[in-house]
XYZ file of N, CA and C in Angstrom:
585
model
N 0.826 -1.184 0.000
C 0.000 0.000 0.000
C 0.872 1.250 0.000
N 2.326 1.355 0.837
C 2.748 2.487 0.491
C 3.607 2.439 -1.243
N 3.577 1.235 -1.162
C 4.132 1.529 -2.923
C 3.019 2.254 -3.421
N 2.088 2.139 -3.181
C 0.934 3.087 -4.044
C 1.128 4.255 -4.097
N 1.150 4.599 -2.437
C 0.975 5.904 -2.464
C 2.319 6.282 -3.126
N 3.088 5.986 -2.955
C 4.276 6.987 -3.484
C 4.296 6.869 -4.603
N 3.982 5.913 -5.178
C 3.836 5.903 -6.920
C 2.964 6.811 -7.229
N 1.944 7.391 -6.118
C 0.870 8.081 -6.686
C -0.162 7.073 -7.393
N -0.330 5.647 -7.147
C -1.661 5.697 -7.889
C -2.740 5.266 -6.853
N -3.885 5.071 -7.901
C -5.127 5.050 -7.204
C -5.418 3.917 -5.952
N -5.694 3.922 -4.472
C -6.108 3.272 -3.946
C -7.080 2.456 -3.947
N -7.859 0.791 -3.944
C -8.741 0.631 -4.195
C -9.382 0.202 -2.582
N -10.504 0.604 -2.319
C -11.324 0.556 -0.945
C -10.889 -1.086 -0.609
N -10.922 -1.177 0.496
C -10.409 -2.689 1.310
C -8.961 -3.395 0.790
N -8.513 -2.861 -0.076
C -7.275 -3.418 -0.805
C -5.998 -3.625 -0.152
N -5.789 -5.476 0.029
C -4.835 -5.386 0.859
C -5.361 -5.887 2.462
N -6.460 -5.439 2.747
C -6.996 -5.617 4.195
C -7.558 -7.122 4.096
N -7.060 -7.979 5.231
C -7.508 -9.295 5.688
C -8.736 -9.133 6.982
N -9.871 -9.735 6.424
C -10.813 -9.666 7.393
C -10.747 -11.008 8.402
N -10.553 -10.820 9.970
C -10.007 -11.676 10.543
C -11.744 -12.062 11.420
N -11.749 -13.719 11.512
C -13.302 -14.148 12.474
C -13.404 -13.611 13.820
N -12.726 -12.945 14.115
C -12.456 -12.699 15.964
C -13.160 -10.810 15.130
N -13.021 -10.597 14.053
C -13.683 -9.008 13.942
C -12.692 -7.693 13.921
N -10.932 -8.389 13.494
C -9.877 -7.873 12.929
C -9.567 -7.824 12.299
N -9.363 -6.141 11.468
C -9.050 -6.313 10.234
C -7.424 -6.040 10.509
N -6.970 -7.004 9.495
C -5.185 -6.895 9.388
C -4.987 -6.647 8.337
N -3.825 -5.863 8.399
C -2.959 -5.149 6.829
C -1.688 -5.983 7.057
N -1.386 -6.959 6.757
C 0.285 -7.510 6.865
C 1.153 -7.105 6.317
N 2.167 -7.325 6.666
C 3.315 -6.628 5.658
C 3.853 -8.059 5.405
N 5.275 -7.710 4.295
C 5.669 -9.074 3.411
C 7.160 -8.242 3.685
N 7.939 -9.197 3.036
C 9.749 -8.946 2.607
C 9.980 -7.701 2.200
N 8.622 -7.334 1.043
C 9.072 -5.917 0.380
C 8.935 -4.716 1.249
N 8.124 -4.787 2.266
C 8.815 -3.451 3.162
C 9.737 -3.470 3.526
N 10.749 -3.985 3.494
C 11.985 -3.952 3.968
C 12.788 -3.070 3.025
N 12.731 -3.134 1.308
C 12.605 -2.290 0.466
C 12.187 -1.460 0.266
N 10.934 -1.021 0.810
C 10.494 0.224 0.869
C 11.315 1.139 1.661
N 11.294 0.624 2.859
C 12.292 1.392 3.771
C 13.368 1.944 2.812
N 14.074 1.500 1.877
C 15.200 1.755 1.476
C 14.957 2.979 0.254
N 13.368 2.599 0.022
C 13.091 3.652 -1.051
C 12.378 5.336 -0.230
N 12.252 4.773 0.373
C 11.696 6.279 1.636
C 12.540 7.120 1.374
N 13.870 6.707 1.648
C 15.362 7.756 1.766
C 14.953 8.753 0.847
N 14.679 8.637 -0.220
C 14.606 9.867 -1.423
C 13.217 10.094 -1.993
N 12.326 9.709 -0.790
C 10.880 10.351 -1.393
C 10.155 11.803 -0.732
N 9.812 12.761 -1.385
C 9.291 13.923 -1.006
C 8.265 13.598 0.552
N 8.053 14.600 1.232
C 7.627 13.938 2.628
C 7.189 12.466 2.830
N 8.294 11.876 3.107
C 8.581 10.468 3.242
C 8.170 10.126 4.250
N 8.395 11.106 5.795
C 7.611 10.650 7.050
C 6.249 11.019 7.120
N 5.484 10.969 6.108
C 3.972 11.086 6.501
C 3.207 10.054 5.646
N 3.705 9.662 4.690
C 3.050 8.108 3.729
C 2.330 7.435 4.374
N 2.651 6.859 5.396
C 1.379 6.054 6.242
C 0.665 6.280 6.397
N 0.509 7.817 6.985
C -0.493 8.739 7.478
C -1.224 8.989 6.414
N -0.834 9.656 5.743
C -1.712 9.611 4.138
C -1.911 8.356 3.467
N -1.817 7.290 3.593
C -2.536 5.718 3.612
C -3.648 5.932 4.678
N -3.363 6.191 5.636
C -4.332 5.742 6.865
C -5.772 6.829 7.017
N -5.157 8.026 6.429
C -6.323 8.934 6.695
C -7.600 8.269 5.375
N -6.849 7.261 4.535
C -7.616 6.420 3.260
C -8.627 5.824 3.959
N -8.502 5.401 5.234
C -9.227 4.682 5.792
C -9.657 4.709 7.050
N -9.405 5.812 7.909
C -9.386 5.861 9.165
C -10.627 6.255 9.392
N -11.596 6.361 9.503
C -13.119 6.801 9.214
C -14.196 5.591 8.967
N -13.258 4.128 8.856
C -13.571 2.661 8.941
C -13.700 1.864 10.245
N -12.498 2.569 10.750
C -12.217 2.172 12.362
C -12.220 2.924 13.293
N -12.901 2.518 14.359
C -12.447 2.719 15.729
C -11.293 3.134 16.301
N -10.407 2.079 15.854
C -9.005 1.906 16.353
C -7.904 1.648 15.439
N -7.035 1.746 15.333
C -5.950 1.457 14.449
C -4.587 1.345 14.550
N -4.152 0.087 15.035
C -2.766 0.040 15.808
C -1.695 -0.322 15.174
N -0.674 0.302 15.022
C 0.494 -0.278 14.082
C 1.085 -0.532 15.316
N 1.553 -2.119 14.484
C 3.003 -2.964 15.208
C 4.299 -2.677 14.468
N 5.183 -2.016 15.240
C 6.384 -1.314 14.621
C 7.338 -2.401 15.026
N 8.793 -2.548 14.086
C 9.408 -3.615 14.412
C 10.068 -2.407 15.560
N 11.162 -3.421 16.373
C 11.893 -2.386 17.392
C 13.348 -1.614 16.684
N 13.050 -0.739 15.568
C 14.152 0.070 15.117
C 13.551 1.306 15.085
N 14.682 2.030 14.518
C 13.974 3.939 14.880
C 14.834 4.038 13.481
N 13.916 3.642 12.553
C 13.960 3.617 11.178
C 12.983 4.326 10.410
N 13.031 4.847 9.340
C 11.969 5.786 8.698
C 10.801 5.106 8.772
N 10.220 3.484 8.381
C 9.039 3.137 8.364
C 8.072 3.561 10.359
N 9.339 3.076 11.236
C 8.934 3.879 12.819
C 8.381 5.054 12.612
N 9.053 5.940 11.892
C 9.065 7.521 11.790
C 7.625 7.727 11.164
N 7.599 6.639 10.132
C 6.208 7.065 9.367
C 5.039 6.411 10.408
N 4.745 5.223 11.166
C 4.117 5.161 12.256
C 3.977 6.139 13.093
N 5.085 6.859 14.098
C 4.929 7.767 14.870
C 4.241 9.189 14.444
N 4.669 9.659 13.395
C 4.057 10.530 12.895
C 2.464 10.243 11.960
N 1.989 9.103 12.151
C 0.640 8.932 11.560
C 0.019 8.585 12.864
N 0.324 8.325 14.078
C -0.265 7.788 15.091
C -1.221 8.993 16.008
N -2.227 8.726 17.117
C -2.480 9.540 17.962
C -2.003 9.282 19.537
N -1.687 8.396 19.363
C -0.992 8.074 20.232
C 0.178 7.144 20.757
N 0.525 6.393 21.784
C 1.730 5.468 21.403
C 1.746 4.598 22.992
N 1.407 3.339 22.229
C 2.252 2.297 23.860
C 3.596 1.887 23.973
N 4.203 2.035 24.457
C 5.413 1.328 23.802
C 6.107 -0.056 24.903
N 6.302 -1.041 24.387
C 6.407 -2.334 24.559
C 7.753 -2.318 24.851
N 8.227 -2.871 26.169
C 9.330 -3.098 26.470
C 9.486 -4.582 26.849
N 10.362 -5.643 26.456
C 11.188 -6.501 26.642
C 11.679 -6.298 28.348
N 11.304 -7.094 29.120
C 12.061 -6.801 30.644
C 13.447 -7.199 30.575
N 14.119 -6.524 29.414
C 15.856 -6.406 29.676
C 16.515 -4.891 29.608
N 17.387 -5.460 30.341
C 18.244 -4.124 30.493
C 18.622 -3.232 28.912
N 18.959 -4.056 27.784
C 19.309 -3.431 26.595
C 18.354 -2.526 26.328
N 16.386 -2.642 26.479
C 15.764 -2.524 26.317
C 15.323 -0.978 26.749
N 15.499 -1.435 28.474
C 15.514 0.291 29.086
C 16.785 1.324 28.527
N 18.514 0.159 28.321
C 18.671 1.536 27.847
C 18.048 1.522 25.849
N 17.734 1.238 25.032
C 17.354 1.766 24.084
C 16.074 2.867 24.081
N 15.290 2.536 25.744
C 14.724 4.129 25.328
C 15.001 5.288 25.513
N 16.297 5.385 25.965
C 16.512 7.092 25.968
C 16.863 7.436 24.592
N 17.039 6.317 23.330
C 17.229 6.954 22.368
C 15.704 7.118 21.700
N 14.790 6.294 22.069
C 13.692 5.930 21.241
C 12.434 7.400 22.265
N 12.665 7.971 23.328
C 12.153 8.862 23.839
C 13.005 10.306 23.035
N 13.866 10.123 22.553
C 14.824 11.130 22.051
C 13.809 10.982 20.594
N 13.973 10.407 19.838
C 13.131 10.333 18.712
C 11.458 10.752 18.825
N 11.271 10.483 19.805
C 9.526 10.831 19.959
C 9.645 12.090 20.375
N 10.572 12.301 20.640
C 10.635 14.481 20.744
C 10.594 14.836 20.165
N 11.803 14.485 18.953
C 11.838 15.000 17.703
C 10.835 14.984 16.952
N 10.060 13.998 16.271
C 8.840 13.819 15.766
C 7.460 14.295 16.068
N 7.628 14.657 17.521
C 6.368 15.880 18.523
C 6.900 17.550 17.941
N 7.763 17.672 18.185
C 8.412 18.753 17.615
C 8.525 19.149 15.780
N 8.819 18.186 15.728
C 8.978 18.310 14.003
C 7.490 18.192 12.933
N 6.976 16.901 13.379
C 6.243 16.383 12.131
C 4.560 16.077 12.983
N 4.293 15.874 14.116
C 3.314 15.264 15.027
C 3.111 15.546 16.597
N 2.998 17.257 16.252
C 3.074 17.595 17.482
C 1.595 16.786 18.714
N 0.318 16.642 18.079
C -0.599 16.140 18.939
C -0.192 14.261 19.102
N 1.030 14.217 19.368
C 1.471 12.678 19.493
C 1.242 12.896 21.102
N 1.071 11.606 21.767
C 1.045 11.335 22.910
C 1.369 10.325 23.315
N 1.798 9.558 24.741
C 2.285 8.666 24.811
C 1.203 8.166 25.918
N 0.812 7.111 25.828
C -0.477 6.205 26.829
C 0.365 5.575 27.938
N 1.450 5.184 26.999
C 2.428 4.270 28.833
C 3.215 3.623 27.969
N 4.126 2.768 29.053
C 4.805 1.687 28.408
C 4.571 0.439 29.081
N 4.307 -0.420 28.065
C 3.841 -2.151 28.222
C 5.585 -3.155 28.191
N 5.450 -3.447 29.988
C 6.300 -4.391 30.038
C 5.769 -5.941 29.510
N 6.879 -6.721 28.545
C 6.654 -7.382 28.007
C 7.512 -8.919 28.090
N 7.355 -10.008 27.748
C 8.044 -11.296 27.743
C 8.509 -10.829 29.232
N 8.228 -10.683 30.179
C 8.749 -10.513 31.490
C 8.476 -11.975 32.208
N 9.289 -12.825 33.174
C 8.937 -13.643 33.368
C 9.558 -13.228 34.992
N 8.460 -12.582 36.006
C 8.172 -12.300 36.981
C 8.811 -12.741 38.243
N 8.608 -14.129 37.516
C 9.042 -15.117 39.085
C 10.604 -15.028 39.480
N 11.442 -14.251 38.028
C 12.790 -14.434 38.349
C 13.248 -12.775 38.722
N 14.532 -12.996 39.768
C 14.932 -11.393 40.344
C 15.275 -10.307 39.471
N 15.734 -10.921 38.236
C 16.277 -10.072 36.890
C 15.062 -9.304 36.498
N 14.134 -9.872 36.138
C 13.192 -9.119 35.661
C 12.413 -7.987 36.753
N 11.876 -8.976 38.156
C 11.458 -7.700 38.764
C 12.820 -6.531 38.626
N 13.797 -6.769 38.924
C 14.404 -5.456 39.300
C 14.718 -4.704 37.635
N 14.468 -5.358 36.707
C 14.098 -4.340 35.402
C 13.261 -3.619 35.470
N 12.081 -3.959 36.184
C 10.764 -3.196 36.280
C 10.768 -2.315 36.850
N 11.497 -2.649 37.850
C 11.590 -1.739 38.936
C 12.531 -0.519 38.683
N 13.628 -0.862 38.064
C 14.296 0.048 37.282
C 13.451 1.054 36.484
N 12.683 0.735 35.613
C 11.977 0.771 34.519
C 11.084 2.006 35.462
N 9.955 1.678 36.575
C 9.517 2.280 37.377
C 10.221 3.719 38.113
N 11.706 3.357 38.463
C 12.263 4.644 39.059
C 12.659 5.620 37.819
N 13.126 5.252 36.396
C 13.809 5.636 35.523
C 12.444 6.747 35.262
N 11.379 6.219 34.755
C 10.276 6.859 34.237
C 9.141 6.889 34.443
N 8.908 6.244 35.812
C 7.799 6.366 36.672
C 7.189 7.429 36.562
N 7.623 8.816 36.782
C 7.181 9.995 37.543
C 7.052 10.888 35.928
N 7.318 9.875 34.694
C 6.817 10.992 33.435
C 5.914 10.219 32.451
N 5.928 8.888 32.541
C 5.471 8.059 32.130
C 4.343 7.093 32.646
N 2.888 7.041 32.392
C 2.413 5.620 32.926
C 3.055 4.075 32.733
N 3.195 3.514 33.094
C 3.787 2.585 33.170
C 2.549 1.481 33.810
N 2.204 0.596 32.384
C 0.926 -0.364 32.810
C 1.516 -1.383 33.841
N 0.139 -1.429 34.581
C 0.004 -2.614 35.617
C 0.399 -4.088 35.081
N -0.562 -3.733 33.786
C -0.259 -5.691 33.019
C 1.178 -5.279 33.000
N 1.684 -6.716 33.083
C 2.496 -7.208 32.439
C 2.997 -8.471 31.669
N 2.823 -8.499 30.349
C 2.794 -9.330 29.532
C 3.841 -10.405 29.646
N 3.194 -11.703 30.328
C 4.069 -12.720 30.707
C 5.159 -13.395 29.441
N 6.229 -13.928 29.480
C 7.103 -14.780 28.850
C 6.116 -15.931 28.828
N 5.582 -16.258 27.572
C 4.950 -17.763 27.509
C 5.690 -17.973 25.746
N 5.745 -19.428 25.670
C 6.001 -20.173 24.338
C 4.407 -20.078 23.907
N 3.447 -20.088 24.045
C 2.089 -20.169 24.058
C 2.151 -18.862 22.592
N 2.696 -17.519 23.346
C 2.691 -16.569 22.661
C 3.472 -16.630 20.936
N 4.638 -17.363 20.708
C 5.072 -17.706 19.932
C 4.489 -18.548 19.107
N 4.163 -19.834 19.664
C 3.148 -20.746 19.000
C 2.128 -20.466 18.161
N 1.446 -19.199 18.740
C 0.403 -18.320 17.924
C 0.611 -18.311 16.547
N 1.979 -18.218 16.226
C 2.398 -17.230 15.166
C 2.109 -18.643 13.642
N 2.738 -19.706 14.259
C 3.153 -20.971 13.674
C 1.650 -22.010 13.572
N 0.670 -21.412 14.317
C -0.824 -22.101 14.161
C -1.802 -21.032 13.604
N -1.287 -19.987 13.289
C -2.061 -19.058 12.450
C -2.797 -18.851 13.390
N -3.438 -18.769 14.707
C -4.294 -18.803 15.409
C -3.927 -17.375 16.878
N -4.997 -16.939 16.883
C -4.770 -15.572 17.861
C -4.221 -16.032 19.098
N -3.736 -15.382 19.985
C -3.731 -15.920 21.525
C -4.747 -15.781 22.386
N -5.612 -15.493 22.072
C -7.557 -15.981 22.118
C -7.553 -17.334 22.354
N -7.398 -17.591 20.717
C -7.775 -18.921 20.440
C -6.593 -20.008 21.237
N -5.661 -19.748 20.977
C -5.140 -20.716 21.476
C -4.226 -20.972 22.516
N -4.749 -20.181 23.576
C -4.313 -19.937 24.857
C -5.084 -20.850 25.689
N -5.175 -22.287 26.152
C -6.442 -22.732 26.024
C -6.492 -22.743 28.100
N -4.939 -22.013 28.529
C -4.955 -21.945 29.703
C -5.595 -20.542 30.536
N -5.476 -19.863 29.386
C -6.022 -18.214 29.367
C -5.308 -17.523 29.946
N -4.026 -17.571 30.503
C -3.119 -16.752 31.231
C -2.565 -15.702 30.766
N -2.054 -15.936 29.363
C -1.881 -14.838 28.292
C -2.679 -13.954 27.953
N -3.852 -15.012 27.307
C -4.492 -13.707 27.026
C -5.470 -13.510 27.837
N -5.471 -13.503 29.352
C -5.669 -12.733 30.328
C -5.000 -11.701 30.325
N -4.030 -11.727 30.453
C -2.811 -9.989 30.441
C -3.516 -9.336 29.357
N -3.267 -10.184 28.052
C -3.857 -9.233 27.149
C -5.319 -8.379 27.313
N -6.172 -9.230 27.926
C -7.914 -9.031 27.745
C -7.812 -7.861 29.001
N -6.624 -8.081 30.097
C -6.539 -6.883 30.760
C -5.981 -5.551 30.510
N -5.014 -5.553 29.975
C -4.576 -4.296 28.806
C -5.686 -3.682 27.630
N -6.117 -4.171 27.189
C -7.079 -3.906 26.507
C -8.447 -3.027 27.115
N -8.757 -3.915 28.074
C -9.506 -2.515 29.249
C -9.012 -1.551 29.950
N -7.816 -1.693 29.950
C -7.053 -0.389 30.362
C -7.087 0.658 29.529
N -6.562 0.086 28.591
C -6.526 0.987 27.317
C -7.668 1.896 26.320
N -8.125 1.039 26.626
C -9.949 1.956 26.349
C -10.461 2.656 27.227
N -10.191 1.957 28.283
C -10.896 3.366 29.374
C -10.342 4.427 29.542
């Protein structure tokens, strides 16, 4: 879809969109965004393409969440600047907390530059596996570092193989969570997040 837009041609209504039985619509991406990225470098406002994809359709949904890989790469740039807001998902490792002082450094820039009504909802600790001392004291880190500027959600999204498995049975972590622990965290984030 952003090859379109930048080619300039015509969008066609639903094109591209997978209608999912749970009542999700998904846009997937393939290999060739990875190429795109590379073609961004030299396109006329390059950080707003998404956004101008999305305003194609945003009047369809409710909600509309892009999953960004974890780089602070132009396709990020074109997310952040098409977004209204932002969770951001942390890994309970140390590499993790420090990569956000660069990735909070970038969301300045982009509030400042290209998306000033950006906002940030919190950050979602993630694959955290609780029971061990490493992780609480990431959190806890995580808590003193940016507690006092940041919400910082209650869930925290457990370390399960369950979650992976998803990916390899085509099947949501709904469906095939059949212990519900997962997507308990999830079904609890989700009411957070709406309210």
């Amino acid at each position: 879809m952003l090859g379109k837009v930048i080619e300039d041609k015509p969008l066609l209504s639903g094109e591209g969109i997978i209608h999912h039985q749970e009542g999700v619509d998904l846009l997937p991406a393939n290999i060739d965004l990875a190429a795109t990225e590379v073609t961004l470098v030299n396109i006329m406002s390059r950080e707003t393409l998404l956004r101008e994809y999305l305003n194609t359709i945003r009047d369809q949904y409710d909600i509309i969440l892009l999953d960004c890989c974890p780089s602070l790469g132009m396709l990020t740039i074109n997310a952040l600047s098409a977004a209204d807001t932002l969770i951001i998902p942390m890994m309970a490792h140390y590499l993790s907390l420090k990569g956000m002082e660069q990735l909070m450094r970038t969301i300045g820039r982009v509030k400042r530059q290209i998306n000033p009504s950006l906002t940030i909802s919190g950050i979602l600790v993630t694959m955290a596996d609780m029971r061990t001392t490493y992780s609480q004291e990431i959190v806890e880190l995580l808590r003193n570092s940016y507690g006092t500027q940041l919400k910082i959600f209650d869930t925290i999204i457990p370390r399960s193989i369950r979650a992976a498995e998803t990916s390899a049975e085509g099947k949501s972590i709904f469906l095939h969570d059949p212990s519900g622990k997962v997507s308990a965290a999830y079904e609890a984030l989700t009411l957070k997040v709406a309210s």
